[in-house]
CSV table of C-alpha atoms in Angstrom, one decimal:
chain,number,residue,atom,x,y,z
A,154,MET,CA,77.6,119.4,56.0
A,155,GLU,CA,78.0,120.8,59.5
A,156,SER,CA,76.3,123.9,60.9
A,157,TYR,CA,74.8,125.3,64.1
A,158,LYS,CA,71.1,124.6,64.3
A,159,ASP,CA,68.3,125.7,66.7
A,160,VAL,CA,67.1,122.8,68.9
A,161,SER,CA,63.6,123.5,67.8
A,162,GLU,CA,64.6,122.6,64.2
A,163,LEU,CA,66.4,119.4,65.0
A,164,GLN,CA,65.3,116.1,63.6
A,165,ALA,CA,65.9,112.5,64.6
A,166,GLY,CA,69.0,111.1,62.9
A,167,THR,CA,71.0,114.3,63.1
A,168,LEU,CA,74.6,113.8,64.4
A,169,LEU,CA,76.1,116.0,67.0
A,170,LYS,CA,79.4,117.5,65.7
A,171,GLU,CA,80.7,118.7,69.2
A,172,ASP,CA,80.1,118.0,72.8
A,173,VAL,CA,77.2,119.8,74.4
A,174,TYR,CA,77.7,121.5,77.8
A,175,CYS,CA,75.2,123.3,80.0
A,176,LYS,CA,76.9,124.9,82.9
A,177,THR,CA,78.5,121.6,83.6
A,178,LYS,CA,82.1,120.5,83.8
A,179,TYR,CA,81.4,117.4,81.6
A,180,PRO,CA,79.2,117.3,78.5
A,181,ILE,CA,75.5,116.4,78.9
A,182,MET,CA,75.7,114.9,75.4
A,183,ARG,CA,78.7,113.6,73.5
A,184,LYS,CA,80.0,114.5,70.0
A,185,GLY,CA,78.9,111.8,67.6
A,186,THR,CA,75.6,111.1,69.3
A,187,GLU,CA,72.9,110.3,66.7
A,188,LEU,CA,69.9,112.3,68.0
A,189,THR,CA,66.6,110.7,68.8
A,190,LEU,CA,63.4,112.5,69.8
A,191,GLU,CA,64.3,111.8,73.4
A,192,HIS,CA,67.7,113.4,73.0
A,193,ILE,CA,66.1,116.5,71.5
A,194,GLU,CA,63.7,116.7,74.4
A,195,VAL,CA,66.5,116.5,76.9
A,196,LEU,CA,68.3,119.4,75.1
A,197,ARG,CA,65.1,121.4,75.5
A,198,VAL,CA,64.8,120.5,79.2
A,199,PHE,CA,68.4,121.7,79.8
A,200,GLY,CA,67.6,125.0,78.0
A,201,VAL,CA,70.1,124.4,75.1
A,202,ASN,CA,69.2,126.7,72.2
A,203,GLN,CA,71.7,125.7,69.5
A,204,VAL,CA,74.0,122.8,68.8
A,205,LYS,CA,76.6,122.1,66.1
A,206,VAL,CA,75.4,119.2,64.0
A,207,GLU,CA,76.0,117.3,60.8
A,208,GLU,CA,73.2,115.8,58.8
A,209,LYS,CA,73.4,112.1,58.7
A,210,LEU,CA,74.4,111.0,55.2
A,211,ASN,CA,73.1,107.8,53.6
A,212,ASN,CA,75.5,107.8,50.7
A,213,SER,CA,78.9,106.6,52.0
A,214,ASP,CA,80.6,108.3,49.0
A,215,GLU,CA,79.5,111.7,50.4
A,216,THR,CA,81.1,111.1,53.8
A,217,ASN,CA,84.0,113.4,54.4
A,218,PRO,CA,86.7,111.5,56.3
A,219,ASP,CA,88.0,114.7,57.8
A,220,THR,CA,84.7,115.2,59.7
A,221,SER,CA,84.1,111.6,60.7
A,222,VAL,CA,83.7,110.9,64.4
A,223,ASP,CA,86.6,109.3,66.2
A,224,THR,CA,85.8,105.9,67.7
A,225,ASP,CA,87.5,103.8,70.3
A,226,ASN,CA,87.4,100.1,69.2
A,227,THR,CA,87.3,98.5,72.6
A,228,SER,CA,87.8,94.9,71.4
A,229,ASP,CA,90.9,95.8,69.4
A,230,ASN,CA,92.3,97.8,72.4
A,231,LEU,CA,91.5,94.9,74.7
A,232,TYR,CA,93.5,92.5,72.6
A,233,TRP,CA,96.3,95.0,72.0
A,234,LEU,CA,96.7,95.6,75.8
A,235,LYS,CA,96.2,92.1,77.1
A,236,ASN,CA,99.4,90.6,75.8
A,237,PRO,CA,101.7,93.2,77.4
A,238,TYR,CA,99.6,93.2,80.6
A,239,ASP,CA,99.8,89.4,80.9
A,240,LYS,CA,103.6,89.5,80.3
A,241,ALA,CA,103.9,92.1,83.1
A,242,VAL,CA,101.9,89.9,85.5
A,243,GLN,CA,104.2,87.0,84.8
A,244,ASP,CA,107.3,89.2,85.1
A,245,TYR,CA,106.0,90.3,88.5
A,246,LYS,CA,105.2,86.8,89.6
A,247,ARG,CA,108.8,85.7,88.9
A,248,GLU,CA,110.1,88.7,91.0
A,249,PHE,CA,107.6,87.9,93.8
A,250,ASN,CA,108.9,84.3,94.0
A,251,ASN,CA,112.4,85.7,94.3
A,252,TRP,CA,111.3,87.9,97.2
A,253,ARG,CA,109.9,84.9,99.0
A,254,PHE,CA,113.4,83.5,99.1
A,255,GLY,CA,114.9,86.6,100.6
A,256,GLN,CA,115.9,88.7,97.5
A,257,LEU,CA,115.1,92.4,97.6
A,258,PRO,CA,113.1,94.0,94.8
A,259,GLU,CA,115.1,95.1,91.8
A,260,VAL,CA,113.3,98.4,91.2
A,261,ALA,CA,115.0,99.1,87.9
A,262,LYS,CA,113.6,95.8,86.6
A,263,ILE,CA,110.1,96.6,87.8
A,264,ARG,CA,110.4,100.0,86.1
A,265,SER,CA,111.3,98.4,82.8
A,266,PHE,CA,108.0,96.5,82.5
A,267,ILE,CA,105.5,98.6,84.4
A,268,ILE,CA,106.2,102.1,83.0
A,269,PRO,CA,105.6,101.2,79.3
A,270,LEU,CA,102.4,99.4,80.4
A,271,LEU,CA,100.9,102.2,82.4
A,272,GLU,CA,101.6,104.6,79.6
A,273,LYS,CA,99.6,102.3,77.2
A,274,PHE,CA,96.7,102.2,79.6
A,275,ILE,CA,96.7,105.9,80.3
A,276,ALA,CA,96.6,106.5,76.5
A,277,GLN,CA,93.5,104.2,76.2
A,278,LYS,CA,91.5,105.5,79.2
A,279,SER,CA,88.4,103.4,78.3
A,280,MET,CA,90.4,100.3,79.2
A,281,LEU,CA,90.9,101.4,82.8
A,282,ALA,CA,87.3,100.5,83.7
A,283,MET,CA,87.9,97.0,82.2
A,284,ILE,CA,91.3,96.3,83.8
A,285,ASN,CA,89.6,93.9,86.3
A,286,GLU,CA,88.5,91.8,83.3
A,287,PHE,CA,92.1,90.7,82.8
A,288,SER,CA,92.4,89.4,86.4
A,289,THR,CA,91.9,85.7,87.4
A,290,PRO,CA,91.0,84.6,90.9
A,291,GLU,CA,93.8,82.0,90.9
A,292,GLU,CA,96.5,84.5,90.2
A,293,TYR,CA,94.9,87.6,91.7
A,294,LEU,CA,98.0,88.0,94.0
A,295,TYR,CA,100.1,88.9,90.9
A,296,HIS,CA,97.4,90.7,88.8
A,297,HIS,CA,96.5,93.1,91.7
A,298,PRO,CA,99.9,94.9,91.9
A,299,ILE,CA,100.1,95.5,88.2
A,300,ALA,CA,96.5,96.9,88.0
A,301,MET,CA,97.2,99.0,91.2
A,302,GLY,CA,100.3,100.5,89.6
A,303,ILE,CA,98.3,101.4,86.4
A,304,LEU,CA,95.3,102.8,88.3
A,305,SER,CA,97.5,104.8,90.7
A,306,ALA,CA,99.4,106.4,87.8
A,307,ALA,CA,96.2,107.2,85.9
A,308,ILE,CA,94.6,108.8,89.0
A,309,GLY,CA,97.7,110.9,89.5
A,310,LYS,CA,97.6,112.1,85.9
A,311,LYS,CA,93.9,112.9,86.2
A,312,MET,CA,94.7,115.0,89.3
A,313,GLY,CA,97.2,117.0,87.4
A,314,TYR,CA,100.5,115.7,88.8
A,315,GLU,CA,103.8,116.0,86.8
A,316,LYS,CA,105.1,113.1,84.8
A,317,GLY,CA,107.8,112.3,87.4
A,318,ASP,CA,105.1,111.9,90.1
A,319,ILE,CA,102.9,109.8,87.8
A,320,ILE,CA,105.7,107.3,87.2
A,321,GLN,CA,106.6,107.2,90.9
A,322,LEU,CA,102.9,106.5,91.7
A,323,GLY,CA,102.9,103.7,89.2
A,324,LEU,CA,106.0,102.2,90.8
A,325,ALA,CA,104.7,102.6,94.3
A,326,GLY,CA,101.4,101.1,93.4
A,327,THR,CA,103.1,98.1,91.8
A,328,LEU,CA,105.4,97.5,94.9
A,329,ALA,CA,102.9,98.3,97.6
A,330,ASP,CA,102.1,94.6,98.1
A,331,SER,CA,105.6,93.3,97.7
A,332,GLY,CA,105.6,92.6,101.4
A,333,MET,CA,103.0,89.9,100.8
A,334,ALA,CA,106.0,87.7,99.8
A,335,LYS,CA,106.7,87.5,103.6
A,336,ILE,CA,103.2,86.2,104.5
A,337,ALA,CA,102.7,82.5,104.7
A,338,PRO,CA,101.4,81.0,101.4
A,339,SER,CA,98.8,79.1,103.3
A,340,ILE,CA,97.2,82.4,104.2
A,341,LEU,CA,97.6,84.1,100.8
A,342,GLU,CA,96.2,81.0,98.9
A,343,LYS,CA,93.2,80.5,101.3
A,344,THR,CA,89.9,80.1,99.4
A,345,THR,CA,87.7,81.2,102.3
A,346,SER,CA,87.5,84.3,104.4
A,347,LEU,CA,90.5,84.9,106.7
A,348,SER,CA,90.3,84.5,110.5
A,349,GLN,CA,91.1,87.5,112.6
A,350,GLU,CA,94.5,86.0,113.4
A,351,GLU,CA,95.3,85.4,109.7
A,352,PHE,CA,94.2,88.9,108.9
A,353,ASN,CA,96.5,90.3,111.5
A,354,GLU,CA,99.3,88.6,109.8
A,355,VAL,CA,98.3,90.0,106.4
A,356,LYS,CA,98.2,93.5,107.9
A,357,LYS,CA,102.0,93.3,108.4
A,358,HIS,CA,102.6,93.4,104.7
A,359,THR,CA,102.8,97.2,104.5
A,360,LEU,CA,105.7,97.2,107.0
A,361,PHE,CA,107.4,94.4,105.1
A,362,SER,CA,107.0,96.2,101.8
A,363,VAL,CA,108.6,99.4,103.1
A,364,LYS,CA,111.5,97.5,104.6
A,365,MET,CA,112.1,95.7,101.3
A,366,ILE,CA,112.4,98.9,99.2
A,367,GLN,CA,113.8,101.2,102.0
A,368,THR,CA,117.3,101.4,100.6
A,369,THR,CA,116.5,101.9,96.9
A,370,PRO,CA,117.1,105.5,95.6
A,371,LEU,CA,114.7,104.8,92.7
A,372,ILE,CA,111.6,105.4,94.8
A,373,ARG,CA,111.2,108.8,96.5
A,374,GLN,CA,110.8,109.0,100.3
A,375,GLU,CA,107.2,110.3,100.1
A,376,MET,CA,106.3,107.3,97.9
A,377,LYS,CA,107.8,104.9,100.4
A,378,LEU,CA,105.6,106.5,103.0
A,379,ALA,CA,102.6,106.2,100.7
A,380,ILE,CA,103.4,102.4,100.5
A,381,LEU,CA,103.4,102.2,104.3
A,382,GLN,CA,100.1,104.2,104.5
A,383,HIS,CA,98.1,102.7,101.6
A,384,HIS,CA,95.8,100.9,104.1
A,385,GLU,CA,95.4,103.9,106.4
A,386,ARG,CA,92.0,105.7,106.3
A,387,LEU,CA,91.2,109.3,107.0
A,388,ASP,CA,88.8,108.4,109.8
A,389,GLY,CA,91.6,106.5,111.6
A,390,SER,CA,90.1,103.0,110.9
A,391,GLY,CA,93.1,101.8,108.8
A,392,TYR,CA,96.4,100.2,109.5
A,393,PRO,CA,99.2,99.8,110.5
A,394,ARG,CA,99.1,102.9,112.7
A,395,GLY,CA,95.6,104.1,112.6
A,396,GLU,CA,96.6,107.5,111.3
A,397,LYS,CA,94.1,110.2,110.5
A,398,MET,CA,93.4,113.1,108.1
A,399,GLU,CA,96.4,115.4,107.6
A,400,THR,CA,99.0,112.8,108.7
A,401,ILE,CA,98.1,110.7,105.6
A,402,LEU,CA,99.6,111.8,102.3
A,403,VAL,CA,97.5,112.4,99.2
A,404,PHE,CA,99.8,109.9,97.4
A,405,SER,CA,98.8,107.3,100.1
A,406,GLN,CA,95.2,108.0,99.3
A,407,ILE,CA,95.7,107.5,95.6
A,408,LEU,CA,97.3,104.1,96.2
A,409,ALA,CA,94.5,103.3,98.7
A,410,VAL,CA,91.7,104.1,96.2
A,411,ALA,CA,93.4,102.2,93.4
A,412,ASP,CA,93.9,99.3,95.7
A,413,VAL,CA,90.3,99.1,96.9
A,414,PHE,CA,88.8,99.7,93.5
A,415,HIS,CA,90.7,96.9,91.8
A,416,ALA,CA,90.2,94.5,94.7
A,417,MET,CA,86.4,95.0,94.8
A,418,THR,CA,85.9,94.9,91.0
A,419,SER,CA,87.9,91.6,90.6
A,420,ASP,CA,86.8,88.0,91.1
A,421,ARG,CA,88.4,86.5,94.1
A,422,LEU,CA,88.5,82.8,95.3
A,423,TYR,CA,86.1,83.6,98.1
A,424,ARG,CA,83.8,86.2,96.6
A,425,PRO,CA,82.5,87.4,93.2
A,426,LYS,CA,83.4,90.8,91.7
A,427,HIS,CA,81.3,94.0,91.9
A,428,SER,CA,80.5,96.4,89.0
A,429,PRO,CA,83.0,99.3,88.8
A,430,PHE,CA,80.1,101.7,89.1
A,431,LYS,CA,78.8,99.9,92.2
A,432,VAL,CA,82.3,100.0,93.7
A,433,ILE,CA,82.7,103.8,93.2
A,434,GLU,CA,79.2,104.2,94.7
A,435,MET,CA,80.2,102.1,97.7
A,436,ILE,CA,83.5,104.0,98.2
A,437,LYS,CA,81.6,107.3,98.2
A,438,GLU,CA,78.7,106.2,100.3
A,439,ASP,CA,79.4,103.1,102.4
A,440,GLU,CA,83.0,104.1,103.0
A,441,PHE,CA,82.3,107.8,103.3
A,442,GLY,CA,84.9,109.7,105.4
A,443,LYS,CA,87.7,107.1,104.7
A,444,PHE,CA,89.0,108.4,101.4
A,445,ASP,CA,89.9,111.8,100.0
A,446,ILE,CA,86.9,112.8,97.8
A,447,LYS,CA,89.2,114.5,95.3
A,448,VAL,CA,90.9,111.2,94.7
A,449,VAL,CA,87.6,109.3,94.4
A,450,ASP,CA,86.2,111.9,92.0
A,451,ALA,CA,89.3,111.5,89.8
A,452,LEU,CA,88.8,107.8,89.7
A,453,GLN,CA,85.1,108.3,88.9
A,454,ASN,CA,86.0,110.7,86.0
A,455,LEU,CA,88.3,108.0,84.6
A,456,VAL,CA,86.1,104.9,84.8
A,457,GLY,CA,82.6,106.2,85.4
A,458,ASN,CA,82.3,109.3,83.2
A,459,LEU,CA,78.8,109.1,81.7
A,460,SER,CA,77.0,111.5,79.3
A,461,ILE,CA,73.7,111.4,77.5
A,462,GLY,CA,74.0,109.0,74.7
A,463,THR,CA,76.5,106.7,76.4
A,464,ARG,CA,75.8,103.0,75.7
A,465,VAL,CA,75.8,100.8,78.8
A,466,LYS,CA,75.2,97.3,80.0
A,467,LEU,CA,73.3,96.8,83.3
A,468,THR,CA,74.0,94.2,86.0
A,469,ASN,CA,70.8,92.3,84.9
A,470,GLY,CA,72.3,91.9,81.3
A,471,GLU,CA,70.0,94.6,79.8
A,472,LEU,CA,71.6,96.9,77.2
A,473,GLY,CA,70.6,100.5,76.9
A,474,GLU,CA,71.4,104.2,76.5
A,475,VAL,CA,71.8,107.0,79.0
A,476,MET,CA,69.0,109.4,78.6
A,477,PHE,CA,69.3,111.7,81.6
A,478,LEU,CA,71.9,112.3,84.3
A,479,HIS,CA,70.9,113.2,87.9
A,480,ARG,CA,73.1,116.0,89.2
A,481,ASP,CA,73.2,114.4,92.7
A,482,ALA,CA,73.5,110.8,91.5
A,483,PRO,CA,75.5,110.8,88.2
A,484,LEU,CA,76.3,107.1,88.5
A,485,ARG,CA,72.5,106.3,88.5
A,486,PRO,CA,71.1,107.9,85.3
A,487,MET,CA,67.9,107.2,83.5
A,488,ILE,CA,68.4,104.4,80.9
A,489,ARG,CA,66.4,103.6,77.8
A,490,LYS,CA,66.4,99.9,77.4
A,491,ASP,CA,67.1,98.3,74.0
A,492,SER,CA,64.8,95.4,74.7
A,493,ASP,CA,61.5,97.3,74.9
A,494,GLY,CA,62.3,101.1,74.7
A,495,LEU,CA,61.2,101.7,78.2
A,496,ILE,CA,63.1,104.1,80.4
A,497,ILE,CA,64.4,102.9,83.8
A,498,ASP,CA,65.6,105.3,86.5
A,499,LEU,CA,68.5,103.7,88.3
A,500,SER,CA,68.2,106.3,91.1
A,501,THR,CA,65.0,104.7,92.2
A,502,ASN,CA,65.8,101.1,91.1
A,503,ARG,CA,68.6,100.5,93.6
A,504,ASP,CA,68.9,96.8,92.8
A,505,LEU,CA,70.3,97.6,89.4
A,506,VAL,CA,73.5,99.4,88.5
A,507,ILE,CA,75.6,99.9,85.4
A,508,GLU,CA,78.0,97.0,84.8
A,509,MET,CA,80.0,98.6,82.0
A,510,ILE,CA,80.1,101.2,79.3
A,511,ILE,CA,79.8,99.7,75.8
A,512,GLU,CA,82.0,101.6,73.3
């Protein structure tokens, strides 16, 4: 039975029937949370007077299927998405090898396998934070464009763009590194850091990419410009032209953020991956001034959206539950550890960060 209940009357074991907001854009506690004494105390701290709840039933026969909480079975979704994802990677790899021998991209063919895939991932948003788990260091060159297309489309959708723009962003993201086919394999397959001379060669790929798709009518002109600009930075530190601020399209920034996020969260032959939460933090802090904050916030809302009650795994392997969100540091909440029940504050324990959300 569901009803509104005063917070002062709540008991541990009660289930929240709807998200709880408190002058916030996102809920401070999610629907379906089984309340503990700590949750109830947090509600009091935030000044919440009443919440809609459902008493937890022990008799399964009494459970009303119409009021059960929706769940997202991550393992099932992971399996369901991995096969089409892997197929798209292999399809891209075949096309990439054709480009190495002088063929131009068949954009219609790219559309045929990337659009259905990005639609699947957008429908299962929890998988976006785990897309780096599909990648392998040995074939990163082919995984990265597929992931970049998916992430670019998802960010575009989160920012409110129309379906046509979302599809175009997905295509542009997938083809942004097509010019890598013109870079020497000895450079692309190197297992150590690149020399400055080698990096200068790699930087030419944005120009190569645009030249390769310049004549196709299936990609809009602004998306072709976004491909050229996806390594430009707002502070002028990017390439190929060192452009700044208003001369860089928002579409370019969407591709840029998707590119950096997947690159840094993926294992590479010459360095290990970082946590998605750590990468967003690095983009916002270490790379401050280089990326459009609206684009970064959209990515954060897609892959790092936490609320009280969210189950997480930390980078030290500990499992726990989000107990409190800091307004100024939402990616570094207070976590109650499963192992000993102690609460750790990630805002003061900077060596630790959330590795992933556990559905």
